[in-house]
C-alpha positions as MATLAB code, in Angstrom:
seq = 'MSLFRPGSARAARLLVIAAALSIAGCAGTTVHEVASRPPTLSSLPPRSIGVVIEDESLPPEKPSRRARQAADLRTVSAALSERIPKLLASHRLAVVPAGQPPDLILRCRILALRSGSKALRVFVGYGAGKTVLQVGVTLADPAARDAPLLDFATHSTTGSMPGGGYGIPALVGEGLKALQKDGLAVEVDQTLQAIDSRVGAYFLSQGWPYPTLPQLGEP';
ca = [
      -0.001   -0.059   -0.110;
       1.244    3.386   -0.896;
       2.155    5.982    1.837;
       1.293    8.866   -0.700;
      -2.004    9.731   -1.844;
      -2.475   10.420   -5.582;
      -1.045   13.792   -6.527;
       1.362   13.914   -3.664;
       4.491   12.903   -5.473;
       5.136   16.352   -6.713;
       4.766   17.690   -3.192;
       7.183   15.142   -1.952;
       9.565   16.145   -4.835;
       9.457   19.769   -3.819;
      10.031   18.813   -0.092;
      13.389   17.020   -1.030;
      14.345   20.129   -2.967;
      13.650   22.509   -0.112;
      15.476   20.293    2.270;
      18.523   20.338   -0.156;
      18.540   23.934   -0.313;
      18.383   24.070    3.482;
      21.327   21.941    3.665;
      23.266   24.177    1.269;
      22.456   27.064    3.388;
      21.782   30.676    2.498;
      23.819   32.209   -0.225;
      23.889   35.667   -0.099;
      25.953   39.008   -0.769;
      25.674   42.086    1.218;
      27.464   45.388    0.316;
      29.192   47.355    3.066;
      30.792   51.016    3.376;
      29.449   52.517    0.193;
      30.789   55.656   -0.548;
      30.798   57.859   -3.773;
      31.550   61.327   -5.037;
      31.499   63.018   -8.297;
      34.517   63.225  -10.739;
      36.422   66.382  -10.615;
      38.491   66.629  -13.658;
      36.162   65.870  -16.351;
      32.502   65.285  -16.974;
      32.944   63.320  -20.198;
      31.692   59.770  -20.081;
      34.613   57.319  -19.599;
      35.264   55.134  -22.619;
      37.940   52.909  -21.191;
      38.750   51.156  -17.990;
      41.580   49.196  -16.455;
      40.821   46.199  -13.940;
      43.322   45.118  -11.061;
      42.946   42.197   -9.003;
      44.889   42.067   -5.839;
      45.098   39.626   -2.828;
      44.939   41.277    0.673;
      43.777   38.268    2.665;
      45.476   37.185    5.548;
      46.750   33.358    5.728;
      44.950   30.918    8.021;
      46.313   30.606   11.424;
      46.571   26.853   11.151;
      49.468   25.917    8.505;
      47.416   22.889    7.524;
      44.797   25.096    6.034;
      47.319   27.371    3.880;
      47.670   25.171    1.078;
      43.854   24.994    0.578;
      43.372   28.782    0.759;
      46.282   29.151   -1.647;
      44.462   27.064   -4.179;
      41.224   28.738   -3.246;
      42.855   32.345   -3.920;
      44.162   30.978   -7.355;
      40.800   29.811   -8.330;
      38.982   33.197   -7.325;
      41.730   35.413   -8.731;
      41.616   33.708  -12.079;
      37.808   33.980  -12.096;
      37.551   37.541  -11.274;
      40.538   38.482  -13.665;
      38.678   36.631  -16.567;
      35.196   37.686  -15.985;
      35.293   41.312  -14.665;
      36.735   42.369  -18.004;
      34.039   40.578  -19.894;
      31.395   42.027  -17.709;
      32.459   45.609  -18.241;
      32.940   45.088  -21.981;
      29.427   43.957  -22.121;
      28.668   47.552  -20.940;
      30.681   48.993  -24.192;
      33.668   49.909  -21.895;
      36.898   49.255  -23.510;
      39.094   47.273  -21.232;
      42.877   48.099  -21.389;
      45.833   46.013  -20.553;
      48.345   46.961  -17.999;
      50.617   49.710  -18.789;
      48.076   51.671  -20.919;
      46.234   54.782  -19.373;
      42.653   54.022  -18.952;
      39.876   56.607  -18.109;
      38.958   54.674  -14.931;
      40.524   51.929  -12.743;
      38.393   49.278  -11.162;
      40.460   47.742   -8.254;
      39.432   44.519   -6.659;
      41.011   43.452   -3.329;
      40.291   39.991   -2.023;
      40.051   40.548    1.594;
      39.051   37.067    2.765;
      38.086   33.902    1.169;
      37.322   30.287    2.482;
      35.859   27.372    0.342;
      34.952   25.693    3.672;
      33.684   22.143    3.650;
      30.453   20.960    2.029;
      30.340   18.135    4.258;
      30.032   20.329    7.397;
      27.444   22.454    5.528;
      25.455   19.342    4.815;
      25.608   17.605    8.110;
      26.249   20.140   10.794;
      25.082   23.626    9.231;
      24.703   26.736   11.598;
      28.022   28.148    9.953;
      30.095   25.190   10.172;
      32.279   24.687    6.999;
      30.670   27.930    5.571;
      32.087   29.336    2.418;
      33.306   33.109    2.662;
      34.311   35.665    0.053;
      35.035   39.286    0.874;
      36.172   41.673   -1.913;
      37.112   45.376   -1.508;
      36.196   47.410   -4.707;
      37.190   50.865   -5.707;
      36.564   52.791   -8.908;
      39.166   55.848   -9.197;
      40.241   58.426  -11.900;
      43.809   57.637  -12.456;
      44.480   61.312  -13.240;
      43.149   62.398   -9.824;
      44.884   62.003   -6.554;
      41.761   62.254   -4.554;
      39.660   59.609   -2.977;
      38.170   57.025   -5.246;
      34.850   57.891   -7.040;
      33.310   54.864   -5.591;
      34.321   52.771   -2.667;
      32.603   49.728   -1.248;
      33.089   46.065    0.006;
      31.078   43.022   -0.681;
      30.537   39.987    1.881;
      29.315   36.836    0.280;
      28.786   33.486    2.305;
      27.118   30.080    2.020;
      26.229   27.794    4.683;
      24.512   29.534    7.697;
      21.418   27.418    7.711;
      20.633   24.020    9.360;
      21.994   20.797    7.882;
      21.896   17.648    9.868;
      18.561   16.002   10.046;
      17.559   17.204    6.476;
      20.434   15.432    4.813;
      19.876   11.885    3.938;
      16.589   12.067    1.841;
      17.869   15.121   -0.103;
      21.159   13.744   -1.307;
      19.675   12.133   -4.470;
      18.361   13.594   -7.735;
      17.197   17.023   -7.524;
      18.528   17.413   -4.073;
      22.140   16.432   -5.213;
      21.882   19.054   -7.906;
      20.935   21.771   -5.440;
      23.755   20.878   -3.198;
      26.341   21.306   -6.173;
      25.354   24.754   -6.390;
      26.940   26.140   -3.270;
      30.640   26.978   -2.519;
      32.966   29.717   -4.074;
      31.468   29.451   -7.544;
      28.108   30.868   -6.156;
      29.963   33.511   -4.071;
      32.076   34.647   -7.100;
      28.804   34.864   -9.220;
      27.102   36.877   -6.469;
      30.137   39.291   -6.086;
      30.205   40.094   -9.827;
      26.522   40.786   -9.668;
      27.000   43.157   -6.714;
      29.954   44.853   -8.515;
      27.849   45.162  -11.784;
      24.851   46.857   -9.733;
      27.100   49.332   -7.850;
      29.157   50.450  -10.807;
      26.105   50.701  -13.052;
      24.383   52.697  -10.407;
      27.311   55.182  -10.068;
      27.632   55.434  -13.980;
      23.799   56.280  -14.166;
      24.102   58.786  -11.195;
      26.822   60.723  -13.257;
      24.567   60.427  -16.631;
      27.119   58.043  -17.990;
      25.954   55.416  -20.375;
      26.184   51.831  -19.001;
      24.393   49.896  -21.698;
      24.015   46.177  -21.560;
      25.019   44.354  -24.966;
      22.347   42.049  -26.150;
      23.073   38.240  -25.689;
      23.730   35.763  -28.437;
      20.213   35.016  -29.843;
      18.517   38.311  -28.669;
      17.316   40.839  -31.199;
];
C-alpha cells in the first residue's frame, strides 16, 4: 500500500528540493561601506577602464589550511580576472591592458576567502564549514589624487542554515543538484552581480551610459 495519496508525489519532490536547499544554506551577498563622489577633472563619459585584481587576504592561522587557501585564491583570482573584464566589455567599456592609461580603474581586493567544507555545511550547518568571499572594490580616476569615485566592500557567504536531519533524503536527484550549486562558484557569481549593480548605479548617477549588450540570440 502506498504511503502517498494520488497527486502527492510532486509535493514530496518539492520537499526534497527544499530540504537540499536548507542543507546548502543561505547564499547571499551584502554590500558595505558604500562611499561615492562625483568626478572632479572631467564630466566626459569614460570610454576605457583598467582592471586590477589584488590579494589582501590573511593566511589561515593553522598551517594545515594554508595550501587549501592558496588554491582557493588562485581559483577566485583567475575567475575575477577573466570575468570582470568581460562584464565591463558587455557595457561597452574598452578594457585596457596593464601599462596603458585608462579613463578609470576598477580595483578589486580579495580581503578574505574560504571554500569551507561541503560535508560540514550538509551535516552540521549553522555556519560550520561555510564558504566566505569578501572583496573590497574601488573605482578611481587615475589622473586624480583624490579619494576614489566609488568605494565599497562585498561580503558573500554560503552555509549558515541548518544541515543535519535534512540530509539523507535530499542527497539524491534534485537534492544533489541543488547541493552542487553552493561554494565559492556561487560567491563569485554573486560578487560579480554586486559589483555590476554598484558600478552601474554610479555610472547612471553621473549621467554616463552603461548599456548592456544583447546576448547571443537576442534581437
